[in-house]
PDB file of C-alpha atoms in Angstrom:
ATOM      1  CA  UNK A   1      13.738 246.596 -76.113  1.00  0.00           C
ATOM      2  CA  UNK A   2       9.972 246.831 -76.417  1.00  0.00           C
ATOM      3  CA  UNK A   3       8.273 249.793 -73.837  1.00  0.00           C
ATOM      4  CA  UNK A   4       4.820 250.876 -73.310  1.00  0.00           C
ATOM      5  CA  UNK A   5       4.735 254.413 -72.168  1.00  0.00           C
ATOM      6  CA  UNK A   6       1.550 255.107 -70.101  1.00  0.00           C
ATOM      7  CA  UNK A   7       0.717 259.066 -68.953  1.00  0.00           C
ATOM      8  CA  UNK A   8      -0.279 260.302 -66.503  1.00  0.00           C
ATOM      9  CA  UNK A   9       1.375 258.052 -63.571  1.00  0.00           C
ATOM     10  CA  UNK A  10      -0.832 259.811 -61.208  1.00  0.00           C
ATOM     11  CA  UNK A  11      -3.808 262.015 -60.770  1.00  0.00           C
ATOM     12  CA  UNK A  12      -6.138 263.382 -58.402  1.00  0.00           C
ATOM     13  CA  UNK A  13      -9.212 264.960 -59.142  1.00  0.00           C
ATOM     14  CA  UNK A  14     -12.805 265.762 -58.181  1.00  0.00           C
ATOM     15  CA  UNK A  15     -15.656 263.600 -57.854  1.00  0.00           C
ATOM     16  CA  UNK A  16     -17.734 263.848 -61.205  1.00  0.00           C
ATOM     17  CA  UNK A  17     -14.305 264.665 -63.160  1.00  0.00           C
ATOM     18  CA  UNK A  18     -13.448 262.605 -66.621  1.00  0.00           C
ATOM     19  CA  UNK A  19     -10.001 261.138 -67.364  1.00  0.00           C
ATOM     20  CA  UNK A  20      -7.881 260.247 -69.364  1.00  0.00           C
ATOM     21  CA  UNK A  21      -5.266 257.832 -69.585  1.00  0.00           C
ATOM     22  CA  UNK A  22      -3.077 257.189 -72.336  1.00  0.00           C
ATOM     23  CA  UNK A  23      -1.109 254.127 -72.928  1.00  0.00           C
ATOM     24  CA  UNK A  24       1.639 254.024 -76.062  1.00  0.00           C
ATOM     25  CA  UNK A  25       3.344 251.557 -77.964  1.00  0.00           C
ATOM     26  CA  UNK A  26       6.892 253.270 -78.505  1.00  0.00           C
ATOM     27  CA  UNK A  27       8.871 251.015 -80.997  1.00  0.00           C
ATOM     28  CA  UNK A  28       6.141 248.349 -82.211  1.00  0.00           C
ATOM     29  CA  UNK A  29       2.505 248.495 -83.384  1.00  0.00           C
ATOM     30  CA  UNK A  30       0.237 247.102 -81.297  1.00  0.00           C
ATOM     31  CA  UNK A  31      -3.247 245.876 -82.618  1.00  0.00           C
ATOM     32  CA  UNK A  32      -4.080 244.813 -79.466  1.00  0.00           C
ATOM     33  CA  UNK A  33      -3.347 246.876 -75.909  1.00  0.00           C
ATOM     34  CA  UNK A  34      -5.132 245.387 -72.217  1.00  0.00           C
ATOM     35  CA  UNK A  35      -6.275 247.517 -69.784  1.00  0.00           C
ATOM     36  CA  UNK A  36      -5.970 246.351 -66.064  1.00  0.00           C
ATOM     37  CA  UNK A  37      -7.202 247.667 -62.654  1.00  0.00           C
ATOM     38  CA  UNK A  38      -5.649 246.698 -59.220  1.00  0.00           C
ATOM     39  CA  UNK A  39      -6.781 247.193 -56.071  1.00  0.00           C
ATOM     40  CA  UNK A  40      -4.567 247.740 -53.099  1.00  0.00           C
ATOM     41  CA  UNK A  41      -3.117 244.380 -51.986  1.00  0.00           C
ATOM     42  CA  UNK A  42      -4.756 242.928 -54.808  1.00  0.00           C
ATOM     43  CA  UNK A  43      -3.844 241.119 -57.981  1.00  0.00           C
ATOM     44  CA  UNK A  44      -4.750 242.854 -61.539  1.00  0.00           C
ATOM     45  CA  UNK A  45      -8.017 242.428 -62.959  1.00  0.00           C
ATOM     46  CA  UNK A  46      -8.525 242.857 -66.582  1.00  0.00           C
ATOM     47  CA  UNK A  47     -10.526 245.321 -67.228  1.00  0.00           C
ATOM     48  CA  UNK A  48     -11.024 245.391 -71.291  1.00  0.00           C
ATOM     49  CA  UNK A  49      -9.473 244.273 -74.863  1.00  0.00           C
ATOM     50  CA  UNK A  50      -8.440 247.170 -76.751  1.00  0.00           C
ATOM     51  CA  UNK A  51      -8.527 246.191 -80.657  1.00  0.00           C
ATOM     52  CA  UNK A  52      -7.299 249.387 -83.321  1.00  0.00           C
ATOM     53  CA  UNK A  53      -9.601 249.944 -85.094  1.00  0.00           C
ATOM     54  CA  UNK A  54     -12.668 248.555 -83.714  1.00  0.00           C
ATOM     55  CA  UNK A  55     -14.938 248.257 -80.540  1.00  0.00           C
ATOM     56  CA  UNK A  56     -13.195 246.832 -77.374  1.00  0.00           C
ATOM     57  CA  UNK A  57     -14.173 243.931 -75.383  1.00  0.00           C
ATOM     58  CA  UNK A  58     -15.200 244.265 -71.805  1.00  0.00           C
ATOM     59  CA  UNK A  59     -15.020 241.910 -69.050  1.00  0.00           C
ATOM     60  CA  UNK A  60     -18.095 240.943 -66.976  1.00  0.00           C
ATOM     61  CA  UNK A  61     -19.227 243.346 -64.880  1.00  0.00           C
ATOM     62  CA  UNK A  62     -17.251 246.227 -66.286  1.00  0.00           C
ATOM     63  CA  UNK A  63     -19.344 249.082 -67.113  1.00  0.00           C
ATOM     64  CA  UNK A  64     -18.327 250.103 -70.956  1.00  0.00           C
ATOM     65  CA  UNK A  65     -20.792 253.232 -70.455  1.00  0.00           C
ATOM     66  CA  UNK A  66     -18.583 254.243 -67.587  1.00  0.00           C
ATOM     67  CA  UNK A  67     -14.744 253.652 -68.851  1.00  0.00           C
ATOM     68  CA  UNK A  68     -14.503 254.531 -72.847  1.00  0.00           C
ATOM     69  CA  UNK A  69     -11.587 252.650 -74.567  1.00  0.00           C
ATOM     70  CA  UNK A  70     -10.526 254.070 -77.448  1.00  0.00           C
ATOM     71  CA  UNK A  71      -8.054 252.537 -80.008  1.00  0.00           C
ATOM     72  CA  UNK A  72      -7.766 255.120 -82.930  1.00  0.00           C
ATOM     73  CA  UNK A  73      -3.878 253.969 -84.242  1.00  0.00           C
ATOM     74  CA  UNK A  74      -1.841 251.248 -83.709  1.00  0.00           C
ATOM     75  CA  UNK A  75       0.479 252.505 -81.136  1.00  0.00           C
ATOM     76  CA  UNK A  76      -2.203 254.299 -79.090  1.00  0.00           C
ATOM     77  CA  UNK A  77      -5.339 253.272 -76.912  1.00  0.00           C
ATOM     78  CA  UNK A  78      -6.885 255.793 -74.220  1.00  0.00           C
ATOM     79  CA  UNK A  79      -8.657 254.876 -71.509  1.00  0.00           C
ATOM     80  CA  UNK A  80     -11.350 257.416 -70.011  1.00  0.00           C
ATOM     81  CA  UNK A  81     -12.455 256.748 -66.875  1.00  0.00           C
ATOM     82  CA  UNK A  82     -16.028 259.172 -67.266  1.00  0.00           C
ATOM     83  CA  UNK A  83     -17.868 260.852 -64.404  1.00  0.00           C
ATOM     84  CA  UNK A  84     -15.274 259.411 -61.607  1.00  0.00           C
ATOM     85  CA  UNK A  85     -16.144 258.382 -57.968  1.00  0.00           C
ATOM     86  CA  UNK A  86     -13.873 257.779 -54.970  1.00  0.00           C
ATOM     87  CA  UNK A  87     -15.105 253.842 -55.374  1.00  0.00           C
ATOM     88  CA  UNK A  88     -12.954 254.400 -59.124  1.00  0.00           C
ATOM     89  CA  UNK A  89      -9.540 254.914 -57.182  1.00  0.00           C
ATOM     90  CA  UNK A  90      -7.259 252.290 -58.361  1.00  0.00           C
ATOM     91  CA  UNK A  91      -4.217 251.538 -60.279  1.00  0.00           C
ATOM     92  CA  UNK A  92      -5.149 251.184 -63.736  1.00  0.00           C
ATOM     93  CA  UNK A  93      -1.727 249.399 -66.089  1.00  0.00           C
ATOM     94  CA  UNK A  94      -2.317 248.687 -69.829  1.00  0.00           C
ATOM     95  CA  UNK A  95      -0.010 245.980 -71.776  1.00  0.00           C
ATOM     96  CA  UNK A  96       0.511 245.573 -75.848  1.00  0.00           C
ATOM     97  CA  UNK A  97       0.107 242.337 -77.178  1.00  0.00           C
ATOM     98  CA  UNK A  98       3.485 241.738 -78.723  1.00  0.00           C
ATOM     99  CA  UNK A  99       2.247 238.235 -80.826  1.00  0.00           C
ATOM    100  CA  UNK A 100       4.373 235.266 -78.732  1.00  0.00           C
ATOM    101  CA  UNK A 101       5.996 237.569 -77.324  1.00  0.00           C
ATOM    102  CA  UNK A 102       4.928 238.197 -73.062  1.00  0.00           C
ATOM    103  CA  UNK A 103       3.216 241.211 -73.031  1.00  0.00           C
ATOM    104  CA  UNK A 104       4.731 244.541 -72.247  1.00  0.00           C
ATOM    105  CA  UNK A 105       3.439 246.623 -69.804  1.00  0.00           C
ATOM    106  CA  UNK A 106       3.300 250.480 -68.857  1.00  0.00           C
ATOM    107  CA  UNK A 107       4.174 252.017 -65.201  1.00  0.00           C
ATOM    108  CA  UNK A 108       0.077 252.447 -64.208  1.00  0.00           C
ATOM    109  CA  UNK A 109      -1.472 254.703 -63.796  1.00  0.00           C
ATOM    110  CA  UNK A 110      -2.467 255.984 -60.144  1.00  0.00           C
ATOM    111  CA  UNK A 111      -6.012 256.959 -59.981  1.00  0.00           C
ATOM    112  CA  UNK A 112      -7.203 258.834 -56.146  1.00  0.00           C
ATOM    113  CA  UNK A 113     -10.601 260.349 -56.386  1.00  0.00           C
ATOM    114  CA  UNK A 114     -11.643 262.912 -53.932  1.00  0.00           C
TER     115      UNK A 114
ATOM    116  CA  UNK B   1     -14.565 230.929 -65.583  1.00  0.00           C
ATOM    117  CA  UNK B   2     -10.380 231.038 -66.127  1.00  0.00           C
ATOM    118  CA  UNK B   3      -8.757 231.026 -62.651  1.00  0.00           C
ATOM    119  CA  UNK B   4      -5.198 231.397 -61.110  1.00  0.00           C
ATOM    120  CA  UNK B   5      -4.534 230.701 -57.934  1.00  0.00           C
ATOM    121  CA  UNK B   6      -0.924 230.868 -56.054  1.00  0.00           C
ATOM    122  CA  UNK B   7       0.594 230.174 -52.561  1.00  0.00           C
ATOM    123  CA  UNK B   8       1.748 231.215 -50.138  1.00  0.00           C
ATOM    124  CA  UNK B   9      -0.224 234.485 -50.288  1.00  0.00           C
ATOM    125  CA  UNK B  10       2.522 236.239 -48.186  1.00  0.00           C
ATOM    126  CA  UNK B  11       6.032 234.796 -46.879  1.00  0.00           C
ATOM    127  CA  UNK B  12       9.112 236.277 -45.182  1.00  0.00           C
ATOM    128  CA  UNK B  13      12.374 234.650 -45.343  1.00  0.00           C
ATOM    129  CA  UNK B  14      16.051 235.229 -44.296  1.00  0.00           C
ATOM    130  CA  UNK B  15      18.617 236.817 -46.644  1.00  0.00           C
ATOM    131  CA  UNK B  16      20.198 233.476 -47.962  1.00  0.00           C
ATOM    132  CA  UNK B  17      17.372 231.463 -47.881  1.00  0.00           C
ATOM    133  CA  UNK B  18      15.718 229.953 -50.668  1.00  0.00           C
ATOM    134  CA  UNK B  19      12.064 230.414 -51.640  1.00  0.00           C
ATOM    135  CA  UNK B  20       9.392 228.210 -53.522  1.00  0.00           C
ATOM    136  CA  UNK B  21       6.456 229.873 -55.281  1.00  0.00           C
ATOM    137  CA  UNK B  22       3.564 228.021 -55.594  1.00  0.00           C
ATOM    138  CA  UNK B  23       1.099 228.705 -59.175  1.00  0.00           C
ATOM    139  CA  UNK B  24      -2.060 226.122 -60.091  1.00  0.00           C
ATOM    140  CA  UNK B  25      -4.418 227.332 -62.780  1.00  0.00           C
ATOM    141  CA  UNK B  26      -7.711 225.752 -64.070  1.00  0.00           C
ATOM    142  CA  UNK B  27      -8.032 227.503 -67.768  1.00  0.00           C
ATOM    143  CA  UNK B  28      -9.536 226.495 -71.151  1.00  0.00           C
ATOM    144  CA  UNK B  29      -7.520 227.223 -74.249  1.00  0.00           C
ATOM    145  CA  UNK B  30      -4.167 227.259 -72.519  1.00  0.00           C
ATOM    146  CA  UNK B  31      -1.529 229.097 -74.270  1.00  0.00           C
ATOM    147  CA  UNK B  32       1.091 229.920 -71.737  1.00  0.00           C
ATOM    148  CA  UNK B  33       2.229 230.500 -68.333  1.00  0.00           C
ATOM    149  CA  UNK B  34       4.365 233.608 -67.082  1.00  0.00           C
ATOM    150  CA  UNK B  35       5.446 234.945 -63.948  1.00  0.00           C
ATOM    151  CA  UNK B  36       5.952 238.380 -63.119  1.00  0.00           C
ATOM    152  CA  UNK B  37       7.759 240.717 -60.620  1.00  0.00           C
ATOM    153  CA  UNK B  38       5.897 243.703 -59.328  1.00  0.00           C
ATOM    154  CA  UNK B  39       7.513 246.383 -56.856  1.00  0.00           C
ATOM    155  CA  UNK B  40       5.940 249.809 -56.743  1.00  0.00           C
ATOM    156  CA  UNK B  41       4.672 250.116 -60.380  1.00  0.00           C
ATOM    157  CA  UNK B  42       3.772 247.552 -62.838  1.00  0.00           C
ATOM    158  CA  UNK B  43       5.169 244.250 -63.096  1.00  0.00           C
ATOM    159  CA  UNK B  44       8.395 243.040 -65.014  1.00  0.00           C
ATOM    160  CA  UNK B  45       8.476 240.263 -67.003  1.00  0.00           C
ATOM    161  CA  UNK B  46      10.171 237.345 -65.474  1.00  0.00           C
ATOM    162  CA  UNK B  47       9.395 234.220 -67.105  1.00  0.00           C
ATOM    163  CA  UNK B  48       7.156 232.687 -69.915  1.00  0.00           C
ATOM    164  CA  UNK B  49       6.279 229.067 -69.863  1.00  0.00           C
ATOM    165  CA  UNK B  50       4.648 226.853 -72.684  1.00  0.00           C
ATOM    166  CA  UNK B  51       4.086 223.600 -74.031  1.00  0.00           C
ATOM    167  CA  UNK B  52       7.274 223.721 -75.907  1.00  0.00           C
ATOM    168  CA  UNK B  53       9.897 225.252 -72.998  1.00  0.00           C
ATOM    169  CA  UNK B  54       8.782 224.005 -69.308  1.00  0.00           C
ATOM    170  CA  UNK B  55      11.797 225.079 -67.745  1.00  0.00           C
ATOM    171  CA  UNK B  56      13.355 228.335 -67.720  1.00  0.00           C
ATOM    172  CA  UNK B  57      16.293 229.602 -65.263  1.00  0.00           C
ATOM    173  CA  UNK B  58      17.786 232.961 -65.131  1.00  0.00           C
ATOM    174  CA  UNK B  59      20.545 233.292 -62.702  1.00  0.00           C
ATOM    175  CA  UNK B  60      19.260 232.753 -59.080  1.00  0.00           C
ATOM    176  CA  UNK B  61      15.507 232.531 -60.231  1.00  0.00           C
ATOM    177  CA  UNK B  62      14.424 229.455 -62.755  1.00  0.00           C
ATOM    178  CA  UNK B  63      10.663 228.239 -62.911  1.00  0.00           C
ATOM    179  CA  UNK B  64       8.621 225.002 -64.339  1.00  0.00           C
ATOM    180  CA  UNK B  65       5.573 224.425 -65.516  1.00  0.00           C
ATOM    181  CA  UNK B  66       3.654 220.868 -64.837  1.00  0.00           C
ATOM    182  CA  UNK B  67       1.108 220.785 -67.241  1.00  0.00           C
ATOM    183  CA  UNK B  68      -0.349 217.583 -66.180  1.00  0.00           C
ATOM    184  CA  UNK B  69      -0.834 218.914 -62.888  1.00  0.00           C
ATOM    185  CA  UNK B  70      -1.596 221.995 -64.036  1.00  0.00           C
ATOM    186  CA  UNK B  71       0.906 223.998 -62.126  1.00  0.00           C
ATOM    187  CA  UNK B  72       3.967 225.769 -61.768  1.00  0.00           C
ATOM    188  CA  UNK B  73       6.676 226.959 -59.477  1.00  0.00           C
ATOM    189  CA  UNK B  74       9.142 229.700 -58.970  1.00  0.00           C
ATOM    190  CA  UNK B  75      12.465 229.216 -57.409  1.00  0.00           C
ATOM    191  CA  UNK B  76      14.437 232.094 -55.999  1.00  0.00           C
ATOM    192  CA  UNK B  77      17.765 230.878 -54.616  1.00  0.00           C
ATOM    193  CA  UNK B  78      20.408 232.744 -51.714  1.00  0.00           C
ATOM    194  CA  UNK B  79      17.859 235.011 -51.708  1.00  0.00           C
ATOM    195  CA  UNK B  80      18.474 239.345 -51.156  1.00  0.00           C
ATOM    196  CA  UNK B  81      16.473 241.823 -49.464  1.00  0.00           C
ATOM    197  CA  UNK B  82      16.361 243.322 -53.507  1.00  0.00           C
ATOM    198  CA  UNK B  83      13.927 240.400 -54.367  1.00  0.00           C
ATOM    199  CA  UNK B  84      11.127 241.572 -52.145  1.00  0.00           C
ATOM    200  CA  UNK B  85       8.517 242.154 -54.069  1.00  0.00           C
ATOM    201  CA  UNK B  86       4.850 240.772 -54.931  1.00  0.00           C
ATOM    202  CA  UNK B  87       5.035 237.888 -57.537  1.00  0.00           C
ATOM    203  CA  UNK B  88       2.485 237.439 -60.571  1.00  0.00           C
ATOM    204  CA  UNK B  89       1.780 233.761 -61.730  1.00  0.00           C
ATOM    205  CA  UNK B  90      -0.490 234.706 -65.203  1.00  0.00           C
ATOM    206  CA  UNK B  91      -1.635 232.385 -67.751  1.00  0.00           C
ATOM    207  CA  UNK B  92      -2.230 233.343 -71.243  1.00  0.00           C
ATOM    208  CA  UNK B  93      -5.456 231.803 -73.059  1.00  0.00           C
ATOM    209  CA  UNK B  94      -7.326 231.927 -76.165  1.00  0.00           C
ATOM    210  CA  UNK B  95      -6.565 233.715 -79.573  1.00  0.00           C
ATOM    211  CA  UNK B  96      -6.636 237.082 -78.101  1.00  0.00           C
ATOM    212  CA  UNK B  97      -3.885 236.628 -75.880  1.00  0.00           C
ATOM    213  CA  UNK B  98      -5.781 237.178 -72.152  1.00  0.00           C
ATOM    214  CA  UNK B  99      -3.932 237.378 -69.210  1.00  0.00           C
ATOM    215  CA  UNK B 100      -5.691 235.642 -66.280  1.00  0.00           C
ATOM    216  CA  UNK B 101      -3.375 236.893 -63.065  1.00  0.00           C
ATOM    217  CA  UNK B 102      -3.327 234.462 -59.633  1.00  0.00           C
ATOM    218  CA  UNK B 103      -3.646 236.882 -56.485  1.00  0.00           C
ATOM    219  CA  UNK B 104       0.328 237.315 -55.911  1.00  0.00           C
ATOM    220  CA  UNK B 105       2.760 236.258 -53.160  1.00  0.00           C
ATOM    221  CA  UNK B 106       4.304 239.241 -51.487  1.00  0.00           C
ATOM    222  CA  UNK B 107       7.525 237.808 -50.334  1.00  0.00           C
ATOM    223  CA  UNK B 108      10.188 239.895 -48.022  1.00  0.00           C
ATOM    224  CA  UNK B 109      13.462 238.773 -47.728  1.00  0.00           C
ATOM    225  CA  UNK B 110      14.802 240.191 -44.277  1.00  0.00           C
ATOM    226  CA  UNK B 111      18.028 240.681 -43.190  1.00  0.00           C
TER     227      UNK B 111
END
């Protein structure tokens, strides 16, 4: 079936550190990937659209300055998660659109800023 | 603003028992409704509700959708401590396919 591979499942790194997340489309192309954050004990917020080939759309009140989305094919978009603070430690999941099909999503990625 | 809201927000039950999930949803564009299973990573697709299937069952779990009163709920039957989990009511909206996710009911199924 469908997967969406998502790397790292875990980091920890220094306050001020960039990162990078990757999320990948194995067997289908996706023109459009989500990108979600979740809180502990909370439900997923969605955080951006990710469309190939163009500029992504942000949610209100997410800072687009402050977590780059980039969508460069159609079985890749990258999340970077610039200058992180301890407040930025979350779980951060991505899904592919899959048309009517439910989306798809990856295993999250766990974020812990020291 | 899209929102999903779902109850109970926590619920413990016996091994054997049967479970009701509660999921109401004030949207625009409505495109579909889904539930999801979520253990220790991201969640698994469980079921995906529309216009044109309002009832879905697979084995001990089956779900419907009321869209005139804008709800839904999730059924888990002779429940097993393997179903403890949180569970994701999400509805779908618009042309770009947006998720808008309810705030989860963490059920645990005891022993």
């Amino acid at each position: 079936g469908a997967v969406v591979s998502q790397h790292p499942s875990w980091v920890i790194c220094k306050s001020g550190t960039s990162v990078k997340i990757e999320c990948r489309s194995l067997d289908f192309q996706a023109t459009t990937m989500f990108w979600y954050r979740q809180f502990p004990k909370q439900s997923l917020m969605l955080m951006a659209t990710s469309n190939e080939g163009s500029k992504a759309t942000y949610e209100q009140g997410v800072e687009k300055d402050k977590f780059l989305i980039n969508h460069a094919s159609l079985t890749l978009s990258t999340l970077t998660v610039t200058s992180a603070h301890p407040e930025d430690s979350s779980f951060y999941i991505c899904s592919a659109d899959r048309g009517n099909q439910p989306q798809h999503f990856g295993d999250g990625t766990r974020l812990s800023i020291l | 603003e899209d929102k999903v809201v779902q109850s109970p927000l926590s619920l413990v039950v016996h091994e054997g028992d049967t479970v009701t999930l509660n999921c109401s949803y004030e949207v625009t564009n409505f495109r579909s409704l889904l539930w999801y299973k979520q253990e220790k990573k991201a969640p698994t697709f469980l079921f995906m509700l529309t216009s044109s299937g309002i009832e879905k069952k697979s084995g001990r779990l089956s779900s419907i959708l009321d869209k005139k009163e804008l709800s839904s709920i999730l059924n888990i039957t002779a429940t097993q401590t393997g179903d403890s989990a949180i569970y994701l009511c999400a509805v779908e909206t618009g042309t770009a396919s947006k998720l808008t996710f309810g705030t989860g009911t963490r059920l645990q199924v005891t022993l």
